[in-house]
mmCIF file of C-alpha atoms and ligand atoms in Angstrom:
data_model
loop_
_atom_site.group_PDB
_atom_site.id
_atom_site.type_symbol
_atom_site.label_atom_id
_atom_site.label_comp_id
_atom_site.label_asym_id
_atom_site.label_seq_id
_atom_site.Cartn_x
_atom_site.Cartn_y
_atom_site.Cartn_z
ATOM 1 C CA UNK X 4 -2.233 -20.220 15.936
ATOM 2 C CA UNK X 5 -0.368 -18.902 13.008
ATOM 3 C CA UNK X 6 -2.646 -17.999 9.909
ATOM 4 C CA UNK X 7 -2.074 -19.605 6.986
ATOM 5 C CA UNK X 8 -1.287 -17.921 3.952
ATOM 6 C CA UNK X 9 -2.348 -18.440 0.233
ATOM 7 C CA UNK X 10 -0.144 -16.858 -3.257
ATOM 8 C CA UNK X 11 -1.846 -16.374 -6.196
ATOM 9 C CA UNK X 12 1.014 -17.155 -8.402
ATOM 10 C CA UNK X 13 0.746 -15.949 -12.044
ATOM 11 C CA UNK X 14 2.987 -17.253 -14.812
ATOM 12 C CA UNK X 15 3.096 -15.929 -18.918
ATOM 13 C CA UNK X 16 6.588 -15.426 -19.323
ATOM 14 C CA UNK X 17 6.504 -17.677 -22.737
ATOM 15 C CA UNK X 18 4.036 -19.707 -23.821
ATOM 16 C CA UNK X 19 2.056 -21.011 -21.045
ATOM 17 C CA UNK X 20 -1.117 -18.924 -19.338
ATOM 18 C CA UNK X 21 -1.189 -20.354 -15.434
ATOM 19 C CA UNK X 22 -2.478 -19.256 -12.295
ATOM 20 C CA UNK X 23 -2.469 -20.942 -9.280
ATOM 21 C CA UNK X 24 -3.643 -20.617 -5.434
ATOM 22 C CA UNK X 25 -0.581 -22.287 -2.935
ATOM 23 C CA UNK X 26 -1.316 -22.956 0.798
ATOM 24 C CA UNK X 27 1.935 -22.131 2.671
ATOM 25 C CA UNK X 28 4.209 -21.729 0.122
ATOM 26 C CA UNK X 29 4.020 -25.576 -0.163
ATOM 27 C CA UNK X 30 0.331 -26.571 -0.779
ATOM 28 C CA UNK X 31 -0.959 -26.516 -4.383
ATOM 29 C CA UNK X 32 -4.953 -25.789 -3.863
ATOM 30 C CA UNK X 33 -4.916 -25.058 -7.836
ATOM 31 C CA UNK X 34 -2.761 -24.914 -10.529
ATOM 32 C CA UNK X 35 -4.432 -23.998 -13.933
ATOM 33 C CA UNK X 36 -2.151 -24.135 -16.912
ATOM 34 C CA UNK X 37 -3.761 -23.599 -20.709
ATOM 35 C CA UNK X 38 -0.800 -24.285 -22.891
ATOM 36 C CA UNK X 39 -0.236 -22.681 -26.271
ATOM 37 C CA UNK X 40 1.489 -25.330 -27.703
ATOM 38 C CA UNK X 41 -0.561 -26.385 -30.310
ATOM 39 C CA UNK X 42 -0.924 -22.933 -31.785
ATOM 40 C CA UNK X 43 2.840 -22.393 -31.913
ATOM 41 C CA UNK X 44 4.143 -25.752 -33.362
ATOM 42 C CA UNK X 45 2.874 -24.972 -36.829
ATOM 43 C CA UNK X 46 5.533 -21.919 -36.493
ATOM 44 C CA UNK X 47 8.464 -24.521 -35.198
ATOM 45 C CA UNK X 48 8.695 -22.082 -31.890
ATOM 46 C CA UNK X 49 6.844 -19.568 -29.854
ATOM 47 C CA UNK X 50 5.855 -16.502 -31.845
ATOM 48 C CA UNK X 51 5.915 -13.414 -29.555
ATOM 49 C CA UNK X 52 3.191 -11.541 -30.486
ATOM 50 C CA UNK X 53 0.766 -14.455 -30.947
ATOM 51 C CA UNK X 54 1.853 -15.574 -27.367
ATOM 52 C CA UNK X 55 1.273 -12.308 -25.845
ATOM 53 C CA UNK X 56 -2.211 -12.047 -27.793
ATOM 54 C CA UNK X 57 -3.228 -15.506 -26.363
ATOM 55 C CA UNK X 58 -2.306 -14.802 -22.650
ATOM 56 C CA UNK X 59 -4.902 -11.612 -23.221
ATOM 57 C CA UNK X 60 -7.475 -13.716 -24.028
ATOM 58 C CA UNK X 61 -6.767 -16.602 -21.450
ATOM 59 C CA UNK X 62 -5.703 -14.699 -18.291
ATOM 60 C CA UNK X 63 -9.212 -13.666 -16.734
ATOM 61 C CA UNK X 64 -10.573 -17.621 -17.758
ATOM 62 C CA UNK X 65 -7.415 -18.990 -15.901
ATOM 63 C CA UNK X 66 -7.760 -16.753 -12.900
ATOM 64 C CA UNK X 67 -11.266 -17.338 -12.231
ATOM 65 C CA UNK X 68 -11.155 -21.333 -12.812
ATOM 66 C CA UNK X 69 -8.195 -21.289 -10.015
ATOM 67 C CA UNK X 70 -9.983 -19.363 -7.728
ATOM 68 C CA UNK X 71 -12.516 -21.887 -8.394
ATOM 69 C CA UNK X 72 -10.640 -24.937 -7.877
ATOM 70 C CA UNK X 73 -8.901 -23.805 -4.840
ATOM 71 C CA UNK X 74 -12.563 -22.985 -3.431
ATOM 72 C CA UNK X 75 -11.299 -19.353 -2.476
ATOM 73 C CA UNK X 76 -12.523 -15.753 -3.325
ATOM 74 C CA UNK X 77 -10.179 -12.911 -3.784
ATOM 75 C CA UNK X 78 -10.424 -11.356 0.007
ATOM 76 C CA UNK X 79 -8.910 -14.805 1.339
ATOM 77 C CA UNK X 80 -5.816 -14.508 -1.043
ATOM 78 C CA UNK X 81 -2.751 -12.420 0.808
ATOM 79 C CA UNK X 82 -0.505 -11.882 -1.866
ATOM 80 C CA UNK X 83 -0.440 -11.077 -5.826
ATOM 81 C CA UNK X 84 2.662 -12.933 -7.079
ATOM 82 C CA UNK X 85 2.840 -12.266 -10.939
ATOM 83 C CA UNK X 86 6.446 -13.797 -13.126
ATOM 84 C CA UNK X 87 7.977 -10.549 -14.058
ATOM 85 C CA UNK X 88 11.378 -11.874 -15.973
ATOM 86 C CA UNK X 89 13.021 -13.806 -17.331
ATOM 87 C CA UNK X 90 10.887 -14.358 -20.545
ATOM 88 C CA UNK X 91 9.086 -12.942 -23.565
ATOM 89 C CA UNK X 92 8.742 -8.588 -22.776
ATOM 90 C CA UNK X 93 5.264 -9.061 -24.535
ATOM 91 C CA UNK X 94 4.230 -12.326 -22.702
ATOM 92 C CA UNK X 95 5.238 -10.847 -19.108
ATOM 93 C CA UNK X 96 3.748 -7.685 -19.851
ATOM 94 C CA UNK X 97 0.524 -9.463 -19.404
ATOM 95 C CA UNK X 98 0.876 -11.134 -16.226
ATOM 96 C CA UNK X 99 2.425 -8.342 -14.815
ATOM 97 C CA UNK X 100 -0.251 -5.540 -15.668
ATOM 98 C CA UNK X 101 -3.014 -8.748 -14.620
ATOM 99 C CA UNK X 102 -1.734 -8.394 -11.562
ATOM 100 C CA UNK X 103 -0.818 -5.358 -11.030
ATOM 101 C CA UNK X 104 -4.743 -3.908 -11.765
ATOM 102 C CA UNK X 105 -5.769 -6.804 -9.266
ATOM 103 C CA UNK X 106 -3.366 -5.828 -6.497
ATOM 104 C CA UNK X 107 -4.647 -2.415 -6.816
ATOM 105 C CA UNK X 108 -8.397 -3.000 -7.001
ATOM 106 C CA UNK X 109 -8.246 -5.571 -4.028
ATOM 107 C CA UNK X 110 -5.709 -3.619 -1.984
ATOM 108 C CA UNK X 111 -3.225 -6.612 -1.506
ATOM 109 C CA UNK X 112 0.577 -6.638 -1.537
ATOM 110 C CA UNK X 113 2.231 -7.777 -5.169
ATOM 111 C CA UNK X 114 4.974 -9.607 -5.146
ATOM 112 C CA UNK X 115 6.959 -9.944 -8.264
ATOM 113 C CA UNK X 116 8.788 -13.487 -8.999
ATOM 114 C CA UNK X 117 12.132 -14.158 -10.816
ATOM 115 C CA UNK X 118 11.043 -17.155 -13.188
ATOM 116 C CA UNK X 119 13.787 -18.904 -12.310
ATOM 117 C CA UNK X 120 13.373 -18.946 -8.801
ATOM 118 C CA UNK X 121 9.863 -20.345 -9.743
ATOM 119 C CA UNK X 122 11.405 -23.523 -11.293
ATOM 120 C CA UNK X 123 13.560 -23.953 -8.144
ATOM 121 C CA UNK X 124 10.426 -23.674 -5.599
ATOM 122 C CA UNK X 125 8.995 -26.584 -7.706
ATOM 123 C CA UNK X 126 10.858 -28.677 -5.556
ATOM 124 C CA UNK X 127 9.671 -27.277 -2.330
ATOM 125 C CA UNK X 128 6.441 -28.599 -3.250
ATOM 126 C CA UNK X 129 7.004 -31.843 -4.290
ATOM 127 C CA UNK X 130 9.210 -32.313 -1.089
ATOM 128 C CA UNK X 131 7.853 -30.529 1.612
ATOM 129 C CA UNK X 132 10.562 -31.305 4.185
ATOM 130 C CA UNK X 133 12.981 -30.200 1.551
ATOM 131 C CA UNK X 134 15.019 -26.796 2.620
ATOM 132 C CA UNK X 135 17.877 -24.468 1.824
ATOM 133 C CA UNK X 136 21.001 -24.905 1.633
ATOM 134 C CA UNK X 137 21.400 -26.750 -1.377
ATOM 135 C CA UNK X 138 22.585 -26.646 -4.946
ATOM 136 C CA UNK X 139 20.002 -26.568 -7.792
ATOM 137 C CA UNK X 140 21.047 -27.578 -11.480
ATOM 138 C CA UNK X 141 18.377 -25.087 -13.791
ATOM 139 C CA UNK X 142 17.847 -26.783 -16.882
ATOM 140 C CA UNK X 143 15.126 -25.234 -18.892
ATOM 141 C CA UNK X 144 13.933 -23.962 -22.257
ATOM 142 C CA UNK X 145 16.238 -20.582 -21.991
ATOM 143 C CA UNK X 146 18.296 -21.363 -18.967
ATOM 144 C CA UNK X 147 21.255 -23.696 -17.849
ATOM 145 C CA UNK X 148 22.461 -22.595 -14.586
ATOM 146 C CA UNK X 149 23.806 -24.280 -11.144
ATOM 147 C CA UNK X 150 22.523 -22.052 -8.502
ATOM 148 C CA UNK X 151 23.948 -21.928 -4.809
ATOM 149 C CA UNK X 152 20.455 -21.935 -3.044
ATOM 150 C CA UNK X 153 21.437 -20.442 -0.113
ATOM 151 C CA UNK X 154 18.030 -19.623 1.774
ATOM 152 C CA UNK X 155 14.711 -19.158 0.347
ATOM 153 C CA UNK X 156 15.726 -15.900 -1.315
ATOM 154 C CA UNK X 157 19.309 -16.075 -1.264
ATOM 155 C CA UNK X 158 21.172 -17.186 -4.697
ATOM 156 C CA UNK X 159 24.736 -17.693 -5.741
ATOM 157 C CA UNK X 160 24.525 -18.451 -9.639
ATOM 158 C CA UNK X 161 28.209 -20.535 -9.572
ATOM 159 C CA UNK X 162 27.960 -21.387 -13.813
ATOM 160 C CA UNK X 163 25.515 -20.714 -16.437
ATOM 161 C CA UNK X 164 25.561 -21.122 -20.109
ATOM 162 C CA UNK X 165 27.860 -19.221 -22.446
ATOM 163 C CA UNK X 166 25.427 -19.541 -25.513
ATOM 164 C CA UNK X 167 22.193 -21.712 -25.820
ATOM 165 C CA UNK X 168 20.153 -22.934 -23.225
ATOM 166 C CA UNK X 169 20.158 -26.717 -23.049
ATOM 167 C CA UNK X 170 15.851 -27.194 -23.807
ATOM 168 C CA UNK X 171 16.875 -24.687 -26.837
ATOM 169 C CA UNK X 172 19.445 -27.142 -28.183
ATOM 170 C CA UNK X 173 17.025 -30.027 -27.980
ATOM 171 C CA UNK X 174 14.684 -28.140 -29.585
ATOM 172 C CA UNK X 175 16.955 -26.968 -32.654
ATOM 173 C CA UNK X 176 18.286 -30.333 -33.049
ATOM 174 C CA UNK X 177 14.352 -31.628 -32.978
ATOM 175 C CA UNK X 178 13.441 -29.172 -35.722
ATOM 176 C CA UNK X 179 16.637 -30.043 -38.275
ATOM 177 C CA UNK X 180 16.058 -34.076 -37.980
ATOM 178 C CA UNK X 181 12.097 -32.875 -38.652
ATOM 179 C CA UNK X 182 10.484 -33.467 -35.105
ATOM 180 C CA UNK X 183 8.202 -31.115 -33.939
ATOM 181 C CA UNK X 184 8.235 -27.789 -31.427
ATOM 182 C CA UNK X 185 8.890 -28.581 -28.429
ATOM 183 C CA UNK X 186 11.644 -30.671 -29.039
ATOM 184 C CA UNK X 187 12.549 -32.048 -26.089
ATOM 185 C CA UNK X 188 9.926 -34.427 -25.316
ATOM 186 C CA UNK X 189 10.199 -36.213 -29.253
ATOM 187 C CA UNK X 190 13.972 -36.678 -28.673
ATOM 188 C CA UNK X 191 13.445 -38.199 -25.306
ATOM 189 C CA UNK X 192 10.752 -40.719 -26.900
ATOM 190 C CA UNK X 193 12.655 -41.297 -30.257
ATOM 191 C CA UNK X 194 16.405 -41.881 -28.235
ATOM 192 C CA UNK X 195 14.327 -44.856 -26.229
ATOM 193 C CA UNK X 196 14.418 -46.628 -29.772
ATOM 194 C CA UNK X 197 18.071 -45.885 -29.914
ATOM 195 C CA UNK X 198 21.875 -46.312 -29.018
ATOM 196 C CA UNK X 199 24.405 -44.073 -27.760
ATOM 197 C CA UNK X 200 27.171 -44.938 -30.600
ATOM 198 C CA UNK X 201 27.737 -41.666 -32.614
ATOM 199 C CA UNK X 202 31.009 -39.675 -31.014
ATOM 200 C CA UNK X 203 29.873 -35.825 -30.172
ATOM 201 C CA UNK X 204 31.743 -33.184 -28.457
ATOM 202 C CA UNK X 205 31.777 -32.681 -24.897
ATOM 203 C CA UNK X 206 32.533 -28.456 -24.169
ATOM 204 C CA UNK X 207 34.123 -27.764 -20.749
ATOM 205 C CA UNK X 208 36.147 -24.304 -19.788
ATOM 206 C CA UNK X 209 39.155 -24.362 -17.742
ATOM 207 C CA UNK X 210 38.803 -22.819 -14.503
ATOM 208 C CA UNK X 211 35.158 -22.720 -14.940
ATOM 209 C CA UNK X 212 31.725 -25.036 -14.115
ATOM 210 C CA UNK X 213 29.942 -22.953 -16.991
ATOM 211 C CA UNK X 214 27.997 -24.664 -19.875
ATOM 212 C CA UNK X 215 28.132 -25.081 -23.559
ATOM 213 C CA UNK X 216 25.902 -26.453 -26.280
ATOM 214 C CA UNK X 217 26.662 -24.659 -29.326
ATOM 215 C CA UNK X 218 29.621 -26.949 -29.802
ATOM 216 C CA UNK X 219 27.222 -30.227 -29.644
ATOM 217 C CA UNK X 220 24.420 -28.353 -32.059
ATOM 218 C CA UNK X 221 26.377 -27.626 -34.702
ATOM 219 C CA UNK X 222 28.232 -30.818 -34.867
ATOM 220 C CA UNK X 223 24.920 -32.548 -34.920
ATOM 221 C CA UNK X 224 23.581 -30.334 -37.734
ATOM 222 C CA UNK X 225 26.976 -30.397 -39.851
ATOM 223 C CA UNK X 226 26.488 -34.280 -39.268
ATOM 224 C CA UNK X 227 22.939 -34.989 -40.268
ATOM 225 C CA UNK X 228 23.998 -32.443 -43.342
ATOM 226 C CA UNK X 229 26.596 -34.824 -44.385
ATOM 227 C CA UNK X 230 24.534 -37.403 -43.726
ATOM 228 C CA UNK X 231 20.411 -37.724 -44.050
ATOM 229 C CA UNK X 232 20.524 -41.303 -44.009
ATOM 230 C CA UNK X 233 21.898 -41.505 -40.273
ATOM 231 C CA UNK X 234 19.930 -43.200 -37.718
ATOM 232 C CA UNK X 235 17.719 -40.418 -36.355
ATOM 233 C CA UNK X 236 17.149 -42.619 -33.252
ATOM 234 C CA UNK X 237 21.316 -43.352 -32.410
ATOM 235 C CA UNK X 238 21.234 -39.795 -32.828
ATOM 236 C CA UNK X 239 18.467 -38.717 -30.218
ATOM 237 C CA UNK X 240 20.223 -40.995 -27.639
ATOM 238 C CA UNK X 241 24.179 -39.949 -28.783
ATOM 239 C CA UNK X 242 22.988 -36.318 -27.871
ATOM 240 C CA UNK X 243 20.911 -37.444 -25.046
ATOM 241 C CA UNK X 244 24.181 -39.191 -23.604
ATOM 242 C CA UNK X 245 26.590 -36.271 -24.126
ATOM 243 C CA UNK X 246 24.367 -33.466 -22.716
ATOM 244 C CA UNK X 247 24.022 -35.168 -20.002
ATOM 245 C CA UNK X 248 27.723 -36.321 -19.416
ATOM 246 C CA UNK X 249 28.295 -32.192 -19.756
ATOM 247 C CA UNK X 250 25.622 -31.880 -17.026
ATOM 248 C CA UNK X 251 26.902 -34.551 -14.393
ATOM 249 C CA UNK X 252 30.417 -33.463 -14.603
ATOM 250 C CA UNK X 253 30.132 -29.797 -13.884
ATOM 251 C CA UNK X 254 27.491 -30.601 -11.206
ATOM 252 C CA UNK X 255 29.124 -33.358 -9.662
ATOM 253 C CA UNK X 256 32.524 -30.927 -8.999
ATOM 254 C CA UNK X 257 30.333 -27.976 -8.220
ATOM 255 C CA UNK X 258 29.051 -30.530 -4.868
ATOM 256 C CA UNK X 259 33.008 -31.184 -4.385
ATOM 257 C CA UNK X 260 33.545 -27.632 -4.454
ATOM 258 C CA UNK X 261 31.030 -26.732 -1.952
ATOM 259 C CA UNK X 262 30.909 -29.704 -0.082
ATOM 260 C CA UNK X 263 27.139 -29.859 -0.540
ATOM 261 C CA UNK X 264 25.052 -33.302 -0.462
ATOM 262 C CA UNK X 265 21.788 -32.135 -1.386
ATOM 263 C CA UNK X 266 21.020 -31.363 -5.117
ATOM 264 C CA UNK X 267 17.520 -30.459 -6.676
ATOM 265 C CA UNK X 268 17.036 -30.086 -11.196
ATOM 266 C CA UNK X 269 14.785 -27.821 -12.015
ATOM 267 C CA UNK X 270 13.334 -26.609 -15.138
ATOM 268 C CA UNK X 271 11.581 -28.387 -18.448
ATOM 269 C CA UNK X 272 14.578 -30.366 -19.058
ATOM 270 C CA UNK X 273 14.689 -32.294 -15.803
ATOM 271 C CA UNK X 274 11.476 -34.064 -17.388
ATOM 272 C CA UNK X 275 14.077 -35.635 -18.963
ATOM 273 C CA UNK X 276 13.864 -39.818 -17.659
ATOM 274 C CA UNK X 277 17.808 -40.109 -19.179
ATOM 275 C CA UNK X 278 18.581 -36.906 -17.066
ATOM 276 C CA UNK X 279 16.363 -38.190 -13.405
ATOM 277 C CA UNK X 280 17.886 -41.759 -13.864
ATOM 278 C CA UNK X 281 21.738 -40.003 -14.565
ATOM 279 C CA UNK X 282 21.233 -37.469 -11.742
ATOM 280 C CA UNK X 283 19.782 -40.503 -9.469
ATOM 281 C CA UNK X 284 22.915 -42.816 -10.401
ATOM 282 C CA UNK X 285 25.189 -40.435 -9.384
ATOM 283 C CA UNK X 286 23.308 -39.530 -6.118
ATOM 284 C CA UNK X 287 23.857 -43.519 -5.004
ATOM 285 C CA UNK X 288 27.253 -43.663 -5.986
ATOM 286 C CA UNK X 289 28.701 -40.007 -4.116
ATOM 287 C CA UNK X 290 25.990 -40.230 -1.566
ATOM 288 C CA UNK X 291 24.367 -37.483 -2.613
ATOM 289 C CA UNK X 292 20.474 -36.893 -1.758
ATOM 290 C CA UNK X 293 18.607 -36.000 -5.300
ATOM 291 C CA UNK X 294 15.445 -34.348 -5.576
ATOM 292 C CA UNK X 295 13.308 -33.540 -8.887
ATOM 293 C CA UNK X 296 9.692 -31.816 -9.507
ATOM 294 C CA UNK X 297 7.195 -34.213 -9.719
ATOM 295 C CA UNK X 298 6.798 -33.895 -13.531
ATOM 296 C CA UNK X 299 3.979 -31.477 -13.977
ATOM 297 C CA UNK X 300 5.787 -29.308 -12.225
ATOM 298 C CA UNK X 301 8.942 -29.283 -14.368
ATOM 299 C CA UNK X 302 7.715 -27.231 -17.038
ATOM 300 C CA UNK X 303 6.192 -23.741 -16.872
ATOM 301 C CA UNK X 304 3.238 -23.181 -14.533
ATOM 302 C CA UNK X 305 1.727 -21.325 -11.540
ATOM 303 C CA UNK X 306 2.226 -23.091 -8.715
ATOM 304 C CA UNK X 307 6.081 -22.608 -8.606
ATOM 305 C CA UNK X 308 5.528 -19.082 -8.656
ATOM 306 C CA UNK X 309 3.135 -18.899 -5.818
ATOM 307 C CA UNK X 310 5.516 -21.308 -4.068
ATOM 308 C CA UNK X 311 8.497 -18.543 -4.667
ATOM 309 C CA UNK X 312 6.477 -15.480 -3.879
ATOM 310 C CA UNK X 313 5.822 -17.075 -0.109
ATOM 311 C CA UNK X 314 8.614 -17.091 0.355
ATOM 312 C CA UNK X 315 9.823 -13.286 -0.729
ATOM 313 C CA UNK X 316 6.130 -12.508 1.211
ATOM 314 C CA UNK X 317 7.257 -13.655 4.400
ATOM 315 C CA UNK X 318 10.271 -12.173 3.845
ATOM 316 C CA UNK X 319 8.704 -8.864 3.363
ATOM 317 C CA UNK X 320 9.804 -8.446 0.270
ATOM 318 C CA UNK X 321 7.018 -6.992 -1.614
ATOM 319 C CA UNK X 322 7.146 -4.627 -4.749
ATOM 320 C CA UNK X 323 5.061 -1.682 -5.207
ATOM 321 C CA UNK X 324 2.731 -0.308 -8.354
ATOM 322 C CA UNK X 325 5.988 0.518 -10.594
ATOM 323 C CA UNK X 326 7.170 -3.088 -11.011
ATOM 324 C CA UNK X 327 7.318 -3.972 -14.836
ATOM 325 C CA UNK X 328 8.521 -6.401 -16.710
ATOM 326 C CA UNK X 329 12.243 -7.657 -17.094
ATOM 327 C CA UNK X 330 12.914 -9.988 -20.072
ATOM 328 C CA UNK X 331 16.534 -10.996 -19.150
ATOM 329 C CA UNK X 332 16.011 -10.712 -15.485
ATOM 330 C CA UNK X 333 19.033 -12.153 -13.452
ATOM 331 C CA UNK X 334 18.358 -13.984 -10.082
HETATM 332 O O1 KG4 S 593 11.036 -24.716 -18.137
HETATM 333 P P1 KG4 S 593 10.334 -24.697 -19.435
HETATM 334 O O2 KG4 S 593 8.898 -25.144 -19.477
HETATM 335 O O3 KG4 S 593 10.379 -23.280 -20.090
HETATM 336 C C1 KG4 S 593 11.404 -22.342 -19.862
HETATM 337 O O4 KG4 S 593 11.424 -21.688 -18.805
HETATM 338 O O5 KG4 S 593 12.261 -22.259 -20.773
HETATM 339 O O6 KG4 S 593 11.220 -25.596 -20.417
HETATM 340 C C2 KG4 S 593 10.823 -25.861 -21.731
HETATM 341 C C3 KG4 S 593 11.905 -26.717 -22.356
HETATM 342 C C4 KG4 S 593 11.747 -26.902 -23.850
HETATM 343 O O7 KG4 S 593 12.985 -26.616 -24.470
HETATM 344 C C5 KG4 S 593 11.391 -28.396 -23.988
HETATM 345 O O8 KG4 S 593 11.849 -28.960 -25.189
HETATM 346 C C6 KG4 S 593 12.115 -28.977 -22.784
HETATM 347 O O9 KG4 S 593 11.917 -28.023 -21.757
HETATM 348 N N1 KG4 S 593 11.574 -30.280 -22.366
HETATM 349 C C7 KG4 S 593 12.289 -31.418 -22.429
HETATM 350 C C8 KG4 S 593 11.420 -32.461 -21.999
HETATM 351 N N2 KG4 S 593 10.212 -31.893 -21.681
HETATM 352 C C9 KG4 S 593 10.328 -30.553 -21.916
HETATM 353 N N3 KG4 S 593 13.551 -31.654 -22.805
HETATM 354 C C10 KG4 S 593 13.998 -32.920 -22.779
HETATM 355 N N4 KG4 S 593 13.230 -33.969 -22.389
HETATM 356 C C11 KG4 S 593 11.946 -33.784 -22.001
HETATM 357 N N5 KG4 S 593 11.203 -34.833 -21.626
HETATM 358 ZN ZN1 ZN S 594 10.395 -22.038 -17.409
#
């Protein structure tokens, strides 16, 4: 009988401690996450060095209560799977040295994960049957990308962002109409009181499925300048409406283009219900199957990581005592 295999996934590339124990690259046993929110939003954004303090403080609590909750001791865990990029150097640091000492002391392989690839694996586990190929839209605090997923550990990044990251232009919008870090969840509650009637720019690039938000930002800022008075709710659901237009065209030629019908979001952003319902409309009408995160899932945490680092374990694909941290780490 094969024997099954348990990740400890470990995530602190911004400003979420997690660790987590995954069964089979698919099975969440545990999946600890103590958020830093609170402490940051008084700032209006994650502070690096306060983030990277916190995660020293939190790790070994974190660790222990998933070991815990997963009912599982240290000898039963087969690999070390620590987030070493993309994120905050500070904030990795810590993960990555966590696990690196434990990988040592124990004597078990470490396997370092590309964040991204973390977000993506967080729909292997809320669809187990799901499997490569298939594209993957990334949409995430400090990454918009639509990835070819071409096997477990096989990427084709086909367009990516030329400036912010879509969660980062929800959250600057939030913070200059005076909502609170992170933005994205108090647009998506205020646009629900809203309508879609304010004209905003829509950015596309000839020959080219890659993003842009700047464009939509700035207009929003220059407008609410102008104007104080506007409806802060039409507004929400205006930029709500266009970011998501943006999204669904690119996406919907990039599944032309490669003759794909399976598509998976990934990433804070697909918490998004006016992104899953857009994404799910456009599934029924080109026949396309859709699959999300379930939502705890979507943002940053543990389990995804574990998930991802199966699947570079079984690949063999371990790293050795030298790995470090990679803040703009590329998948
Ligand atoms: O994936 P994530 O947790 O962190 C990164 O890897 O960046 O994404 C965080 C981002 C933030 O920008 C946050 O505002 C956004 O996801 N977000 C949302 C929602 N929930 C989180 N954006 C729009 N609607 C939401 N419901
Ligand atoms: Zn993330």
């Amino acid at each position: 009988m094969k024997k099954d295999i348990y990740t400890l996934g470990i995530e602190s590339s911004c400003d979420e401690t997690s660790v987590s124990v995954v069964k089979n690259g698919r099975e969440v046993l545990s999946n600890v996450i103590h958020s830093q929110i609170d402490i940051h939003k008084q700032f209006g954004g994650v502070v690096p060095e306060i983030a990277s303090r916190n995660h020293v403080e939190a790790i070994s609590t974190v660790t222990k209560e998933a070991l815990e909750i997963a009912g599982i001791t240290f000898s039963e865990i087969d690999a070390i799977c620590p987030t070493y990029g993309p994120g905050l150097v500070g904030a990795l640091l810590v993960g990555v040295a966590y696990a690196k000492a434990l990988a040592y002391a124990l004597d078990k392989p470490l396997v370092g994960v590309n964040h991204i690839e973390g977000h993506i694996a967080a729909n292997y586990i809320t669809h187990p049957k799901l499997q490569p190929p298939f594209l993957c839209l990334v949409v995430s605090g400090g990454h918009t990308h639509l990835v070819y997923i071409k096997d477990y550990t096989e990427f084709e990044i086909l367009a990516r962002t030329r400036d912010d990251a879509i969660g980062e232009a929800f959250d600057k919008v939030a913070r200059v109409i005076g909502l609170q870090y992170p933005g994205g969840p108090k647009i998506d509650k205020l646009a629900k009181e809203g309508e879609a009637n304010i004209n905003l720019p829509h950015t596309y690039f000839e020959n080219s499925l890659d993003f842009s938000f700047s464009g939509i930002k700035t207009a929003i800022l220059n407008l609410y300048h102008k104007n104080p008075e506007v409806n802060k709710a039409d507004l929400c659901a205006s930029f709500e409406k266009t970011v998501v237009d943006m999204l669904l065209t690119n996406t919907k030629k990039a599944l032309q283009e490669l003759h794909i019908k399976k598509l998976a979001i990934a990433g804070g952003v697909s918490a998004n219900p006016y992104i899953r319902e857009g994404f799910l409309k456009m599934g029924q009408e080109e026949k396309i199957e859709v699959f999300y995160p379930e939502l705890k899932l979507c943002t940053d945490n543990a389990a995804m990581i574990a998930s991802a680092g199966y699947y570079h374990f079984i690949k063999g694909n371990a790293s050795d005592l030298s790995l470090n941290a990679v803040p703009n780490l590329k998948i």
